PDB file of C-alpha atoms in Angstrom:
ATOM      1  CA  MET W 467     127.985  74.142  85.428  1.00 91.00           C
ATOM      2  CA  ASN W 468     125.830  72.830  83.750  1.00 95.00           C
ATOM      3  CA  THR W 469     121.831  74.389  82.337  1.00 96.00           C
ATOM      4  CA  ALA W 470     120.113  72.839  85.317  1.00 94.00           C
ATOM      5  CA  ASN W 471     122.145  74.509  87.929  1.00 95.00           C
ATOM      6  CA  LYS W 472     122.395  78.064  85.606  1.00 96.00           C
ATOM      7  CA  ILE W 473     118.347  77.602  85.890  1.00 96.00           C
ATOM      8  CA  THR W 474     119.016  76.846  89.565  1.00 95.00           C
ATOM      9  CA  LEU W 475     121.570  79.443  90.236  1.00 96.00           C
ATOM     10  CA  PHE W 476     118.983  82.377  88.164  1.00 97.00           C
ATOM     11  CA  ARG W 477     116.281  81.256  90.606  1.00 96.00           C
ATOM     12  CA  VAL W 478     118.278  82.008  94.014  1.00 96.00           C
ATOM     13  CA  VAL W 479     119.036  85.435  92.155  1.00 97.00           C
ATOM     14  CA  LEU W 480     115.687  86.632  90.965  1.00 97.00           C
ATOM     15  CA  ILE W 481     114.222  85.809  95.296  1.00 97.00           C
ATOM     16  CA  PRO W 482     115.947  89.552  96.605  1.00 98.00           C
ATOM     17  CA  VAL W 483     114.819  91.022  93.096  1.00 98.00           C
ATOM     18  CA  PHE W 484     111.159  89.374  94.075  1.00 98.00           C
ATOM     19  CA  VAL W 485     111.116  90.898  97.763  1.00 98.00           C
ATOM     20  CA  VAL W 486     112.616  94.525  96.593  1.00 98.00           C
ATOM     21  CA  ILE W 487     109.634  94.382  94.072  1.00 98.00           C
ATOM     22  CA  CYS W 488     107.379  93.503  96.817  1.00 97.00           C
ATOM     23  CA  TYR W 489     108.634  96.591  98.777  1.00 97.00           C
ATOM     24  CA  LEU W 490     108.009  99.216  95.979  1.00 97.00           C
ATOM     25  CA  SER W 491     104.300 101.150  96.067  1.00 93.00           C
ATOM     26  CA  ALA W 492     104.458 101.296  92.757  1.00 95.00           C
ATOM     27  CA  PRO W 493     100.879 100.220  91.099  1.00 93.00           C
ATOM     28  CA  TRP W 494     102.454  97.950  88.543  1.00 97.00           C
ATOM     29  CA  ALA W 495     104.594  96.607  91.623  1.00 97.00           C
ATOM     30  CA  LYS W 496     102.140  93.592  92.434  1.00 96.00           C
ATOM     31  CA  TRP W 497     102.626  92.686  89.111  1.00 98.00           C
ATOM     32  CA  ALA W 498     105.804  92.811  88.536  1.00 98.00           C
ATOM     33  CA  ALA W 499     106.448  90.356  91.732  1.00 98.00           C
ATOM     34  CA  LEU W 500     103.866  87.992  90.304  1.00 98.00           C
ATOM     35  CA  ALA W 501     105.750  88.239  87.479  1.00 98.00           C
ATOM     36  CA  VAL W 502     109.315  87.773  89.120  1.00 98.00           C
ATOM     37  CA  PHE W 503     107.556  85.146  91.287  1.00 98.00           C
ATOM     38  CA  LEU W 504     106.183  82.927  88.408  1.00 97.00           C
ATOM     39  CA  VAL W 505     108.983  83.381  86.308  1.00 97.00           C
ATOM     40  CA  ALA W 506     111.043  81.441  89.348  1.00 96.00           C
ATOM     41  CA  SER W 507     108.362  78.653  90.529  1.00 94.00           C
ATOM     42  CA  LEU W 508     108.625  77.720  86.735  1.00 94.00           C
ATOM     43  CA  SER W 509     112.611  78.007  86.860  1.00 94.00           C
ATOM     44  CA  ASP W 510     112.252  74.910  89.311  1.00 89.00           C
ATOM     45  CA  PHE W 511     110.246  72.907  86.884  1.00 88.00           C
ATOM     46  CA  ALA W 512     112.881  73.500  83.801  1.00 93.00           C
ATOM     47  CA  ASP W 513     115.912  72.961  85.687  1.00 91.00           C
ATOM     48  CA  GLY W 514     114.193  69.753  87.059  1.00 89.00           C
ATOM     49  CA  TYR W 515     112.838  68.843  83.800  1.00 91.00           C
ATOM     50  CA  ILE W 516     116.887  69.360  82.399  1.00 95.00           C
ATOM     51  CA  ALA W 517     118.841  67.693  85.060  1.00 92.00           C
ATOM     52  CA  ARG W 518     116.817  64.427  84.649  1.00 91.00           C
ATOM     53  CA  HIS W 519     116.397  64.564  80.968  1.00 94.00           C
ATOM     54  CA  TYR W 520     119.606  65.193  79.365  1.00 95.00           C
ATOM     55  CA  ASN W 521     121.678  63.587  82.875  1.00 94.00           C
ATOM     56  CA  GLN W 522     122.677  66.869  84.517  1.00 94.00           C
ATOM     57  CA  VAL W 523     122.212  65.679  87.656  1.00 91.00           C
ATOM     58  CA  THR W 524     124.984  66.822  90.319  1.00 91.00           C
ATOM     59  CA  ASP W 525     125.560  67.434  93.819  1.00 88.00           C
ATOM     60  CA  PHE W 526     125.290  70.949  93.557  1.00 91.00           C
ATOM     61  CA  GLY W 527     121.956  70.835  91.814  1.00 88.00           C
ATOM     62  CA  LYS W 528     120.747  68.561  94.837  1.00 85.00           C
ATOM     63  CA  PHE W 529     121.608  70.523  97.219  1.00 87.00           C
ATOM     64  CA  LEU W 530     120.879  73.949  95.853  1.00 91.00           C
ATOM     65  CA  ASP W 531     117.572  73.190  94.487  1.00 90.00           C
ATOM     66  CA  PRO W 532     115.929  72.313  97.547  1.00 88.00           C
ATOM     67  CA  ILE W 533     117.111  75.537  99.460  1.00 92.00           C
ATOM     68  CA  ALA W 534     116.409  77.793  96.274  1.00 94.00           C
ATOM     69  CA  ASP W 535     112.126  76.348  96.773  1.00 92.00           C
ATOM     70  CA  LYS W 536     112.616  77.336 100.448  1.00 94.00           C
ATOM     71  CA  LEU W 537     113.545  80.443 100.170  1.00 96.00           C
ATOM     72  CA  LEU W 538     111.405  81.777  97.342  1.00 97.00           C
ATOM     73  CA  VAL W 539     108.181  80.647  99.282  1.00 97.00           C
ATOM     74  CA  THR W 540     109.162  81.793 102.999  1.00 97.00           C
ATOM     75  CA  SER W 541     110.100  84.704 101.376  1.00 98.00           C
ATOM     76  CA  ALA W 542     107.029  85.273  99.450  1.00 98.00           C
ATOM     77  CA  MET W 543     105.433  83.961 103.363  1.00 98.00           C
ATOM     78  CA  LEU W 544     107.228  86.306 105.357  1.00 98.00           C
ATOM     79  CA  LEU W 545     106.311  89.203 103.637  1.00 98.00           C
ATOM     80  CA  PHE W 546     103.241  88.346 103.827  1.00 98.00           C
ATOM     81  CA  VAL W 547     103.587  88.138 108.120  1.00 98.00           C
ATOM     82  CA  GLU W 548     105.046  91.606 108.101  1.00 98.00           C
ATOM     83  CA  GLN W 549     101.811  93.143 106.056  1.00 97.00           C
ATOM     84  CA  GLY W 550      99.403  91.217 108.806  1.00 98.00           C
ATOM     85  CA  ARG W 551      97.730  89.187 105.969  1.00 98.00           C
ATOM     86  CA  MET W 552      99.063  85.261 107.363  1.00 98.00           C
ATOM     87  CA  PRO W 553      99.689  83.873 110.646  1.00 98.00           C
ATOM     88  CA  ALA W 554     103.369  84.055 111.566  1.00 98.00           C
ATOM     89  CA  TRP W 555     102.077  80.788 113.352  1.00 98.00           C
ATOM     90  CA  VAL W 556     100.715  79.433 110.400  1.00 98.00           C
ATOM     91  CA  LEU W 557     104.348  80.403 108.413  1.00 98.00           C
ATOM     92  CA  LEU W 558     106.183  78.584 111.350  1.00 98.00           C
ATOM     93  CA  CYS W 559     103.761  75.286 110.631  1.00 98.00           C
ATOM     94  CA  VAL W 560     105.377  75.454 106.685  1.00 98.00           C
ATOM     95  CA  ILE W 561     108.594  75.694 108.237  1.00 97.00           C
ATOM     96  CA  ALA W 562     108.611  73.494 110.540  1.00 98.00           C
ATOM     97  CA  ARG W 563     107.096  70.681 108.428  1.00 97.00           C
ATOM     98  CA  GLU W 564     109.771  71.833 105.497  1.00 95.00           C
ATOM     99  CA  PHE W 565     112.500  70.610 108.587  1.00 95.00           C
ATOM    100  CA  ALA W 566     110.714  67.286 109.663  1.00 95.00           C
ATOM    101  CA  VAL W 567     110.927  66.290 106.489  1.00 93.00           C
ATOM    102  CA  SER W 568     113.733  67.179 105.594  1.00 91.00           C
ATOM    103  CA  ALA W 569     115.432  65.407 109.048  1.00 93.00           C
ATOM    104  CA  LEU W 570     113.358  62.691 107.927  1.00 93.00           C
ATOM    105  CA  ARG W 571     114.679  62.224 104.640  1.00 90.00           C
ATOM    106  CA  LEU W 572     118.425  62.422 106.154  1.00 90.00           C
ATOM    107  CA  VAL W 573     117.383  59.898 108.700  1.00 90.00           C
ATOM    108  CA  ALA W 574     116.336  57.634 105.460  1.00 88.00           C
ATOM    109  CA  VAL W 575     119.186  58.252 103.580  1.00 86.00           C
ATOM    110  CA  ASP W 576     121.673  57.672 106.098  1.00 85.00           C
ATOM    111  CA  ASN W 577     120.013  54.090 106.742  1.00 83.00           C
ATOM    112  CA  GLY W 578     120.053  53.301 102.773  1.00 83.00           C
ATOM    113  CA  ARG W 579     116.558  54.535 102.156  1.00 85.00           C
ATOM    114  CA  VAL W 580     115.546  57.478  99.632  1.00 82.00           C
ATOM    115  CA  ILE W 581     111.995  59.088 100.520  1.00 81.00           C
ATOM    116  CA  ALA W 582     110.729  60.083  96.919  1.00 78.00           C
ATOM    117  CA  ALA W 583     108.566  63.222  96.759  1.00 78.00           C
ATOM    118  CA  GLY W 584     104.755  61.955  97.334  1.00 85.00           C
ATOM    119  CA  TRP W 585     101.857  63.363  95.464  1.00 92.00           C
ATOM    120  CA  SER W 586     100.888  65.174  98.852  1.00 94.00           C
ATOM    121  CA  GLY W 587     103.777  66.634  98.892  1.00 91.00           C
ATOM    122  CA  LYS W 588     103.166  67.742  95.375  1.00 89.00           C
ATOM    123  CA  VAL W 589      99.957  68.973  95.542  1.00 95.00           C
ATOM    124  CA  LYS W 590     100.957  70.920  98.982  1.00 96.00           C
ATOM    125  CA  THR W 591     103.558  72.583  96.949  1.00 92.00           C
ATOM    126  CA  ALA W 592     101.302  73.544  93.479  1.00 93.00           C
ATOM    127  CA  ALA W 593      98.728  74.597  96.090  1.00 97.00           C
ATOM    128  CA  THR W 594     101.411  76.906  97.876  1.00 97.00           C
ATOM    129  CA  MET W 595     102.289  78.352  94.548  1.00 96.00           C
ATOM    130  CA  VAL W 596      99.030  78.869  93.634  1.00 97.00           C
ATOM    131  CA  CYS W 597      97.681  80.864  97.031  1.00 98.00           C
ATOM    132  CA  ILE W 598     100.887  82.655  96.756  1.00 98.00           C
ATOM    133  CA  CYS W 599     100.429  84.290  93.283  1.00 98.00           C
ATOM    134  CA  VAL W 600      96.677  84.760  94.908  1.00 98.00           C
ATOM    135  CA  MET W 601      97.912  86.820  97.540  1.00 98.00           C
ATOM    136  CA  LEU W 602     100.542  88.817  95.188  1.00 98.00           C
ATOM    137  CA  VAL W 603      97.372  89.754  92.913  1.00 96.00           C
ATOM    138  CA  PHE W 604      94.447  90.711  95.294  1.00 96.00           C
ATOM    139  CA  ALA W 605      95.008  92.236  99.086  1.00 96.00           C
ATOM    140  CA  LEU W 606      91.381  90.963 100.346  1.00 98.00           C
ATOM    141  CA  PRO W 607      91.186  89.417 103.894  1.00 98.00           C
ATOM    142  CA  THR W 608      88.822  86.576 102.994  1.00 98.00           C
ATOM    143  CA  LEU W 609      90.804  85.289  99.959  1.00 98.00           C
ATOM    144  CA  ASP W 610      93.685  85.809 102.312  1.00 98.00           C
ATOM    145  CA  THR W 611      92.073  83.207 104.991  1.00 98.00           C
ATOM    146  CA  VAL W 612      91.440  80.995 102.563  1.00 98.00           C
ATOM    147  CA  CYS W 613      94.687  80.811 100.901  1.00 98.00           C
ATOM    148  CA  ASN W 614      96.709  80.055 104.729  1.00 98.00           C
ATOM    149  CA  ALA W 615      93.850  77.854 105.349  1.00 98.00           C
ATOM    150  CA  VAL W 616      95.008  75.920 102.246  1.00 98.00           C
ATOM    151  CA  ILE W 617      98.288  76.465 102.400  1.00 98.00           C
ATOM    152  CA  LEU W 618      98.227  75.049 105.760  1.00 98.00           C
ATOM    153  CA  VAL W 619      95.829  71.712 105.997  1.00 98.00           C
ATOM    154  CA  THR W 620      98.271  71.020 102.416  1.00 98.00           C
ATOM    155  CA  THR W 621     101.129  71.395 104.766  1.00 98.00           C
ATOM    156  CA  VAL W 622      99.911  69.595 107.975  1.00 98.00           C
ATOM    157  CA  TYR W 623      98.467  66.729 105.578  1.00 97.00           C
ATOM    158  CA  SER W 624     101.504  66.400 103.239  1.00 97.00           C
ATOM    159  CA  GLY W 625     103.975  66.524 106.265  1.00 96.00           C
ATOM    160  CA  ALA W 626     101.824  63.594 108.453  1.00 96.00           C
ATOM    161  CA  GLU W 627     101.771  61.462 105.241  1.00 95.00           C
ATOM    162  CA  TYR W 628     105.551  61.662 104.743  1.00 92.00           C
ATOM    163  CA  PHE W 629     105.832  60.240 108.446  1.00 93.00           C
ATOM    164  CA  SER W 630     102.430  57.782 108.454  1.00 93.00           C
ATOM    165  CA  LYS W 631     104.539  56.285 105.605  1.00 92.00           C
ATOM    166  CA  ASN W 632     108.203  56.108 106.411  1.00 91.00           C
ATOM    167  CA  ARG W 633     107.567  55.537 110.306  1.00 89.00           C
ATOM    168  CA  ASP W 634     109.765  52.491 110.271  1.00 89.00           C
ATOM    169  CA  VAL W 635     112.727  55.116 109.707  1.00 87.00           C
ATOM    170  CA  ILE W 636     112.462  57.135 113.027  1.00 84.00           C
ATOM    171  CA  ASN W 637     112.271  53.582 115.160  1.00 76.00           C
ATOM    172  CA  PRO W 638     112.862  54.019 118.430  1.00 64.00           C
ATOM    173  CA  ASN W 639     114.170  50.671 119.230  1.00 71.00           C
ATOM    174  CA  LYS W 640     117.459  51.354 116.436  1.00 63.00           C
TER     175      LYS W 640
END
């Protein structure tokens, strides 16, 4: 197992650690949860960099890396839904977009085409990570509303852009 895959597995292991820490009521817990979330988030950039720059791209990494990312983000958002800090429908929009874009990519690959991540998808990811970090530290209703709006708008926009730019992939006449 190469270094990039070990980092991805490390991120997967951090997800339940993050969730457990979020349930603790100790005064330090929110800072520990933030630290674990940041380490997990930054490990995504590290494993991608190492995989590409040191020729460590594997099928295992291609499979596990996006799952790890989605599990990390979804676990944080599920906790916010449970706490009443994020409407479930916002999380549903995020999950629906992920399923839809993944399906679009599968159909594209089946047709011999690869859909690379667009800038709006990268903005969505960065905005979501920042908003989750903010919400982990500050439990303020107005700030939660702003973060939910940012997550929702960037999610919907990036999803719409993926489908707009690649609408030929799902040609109904094929």
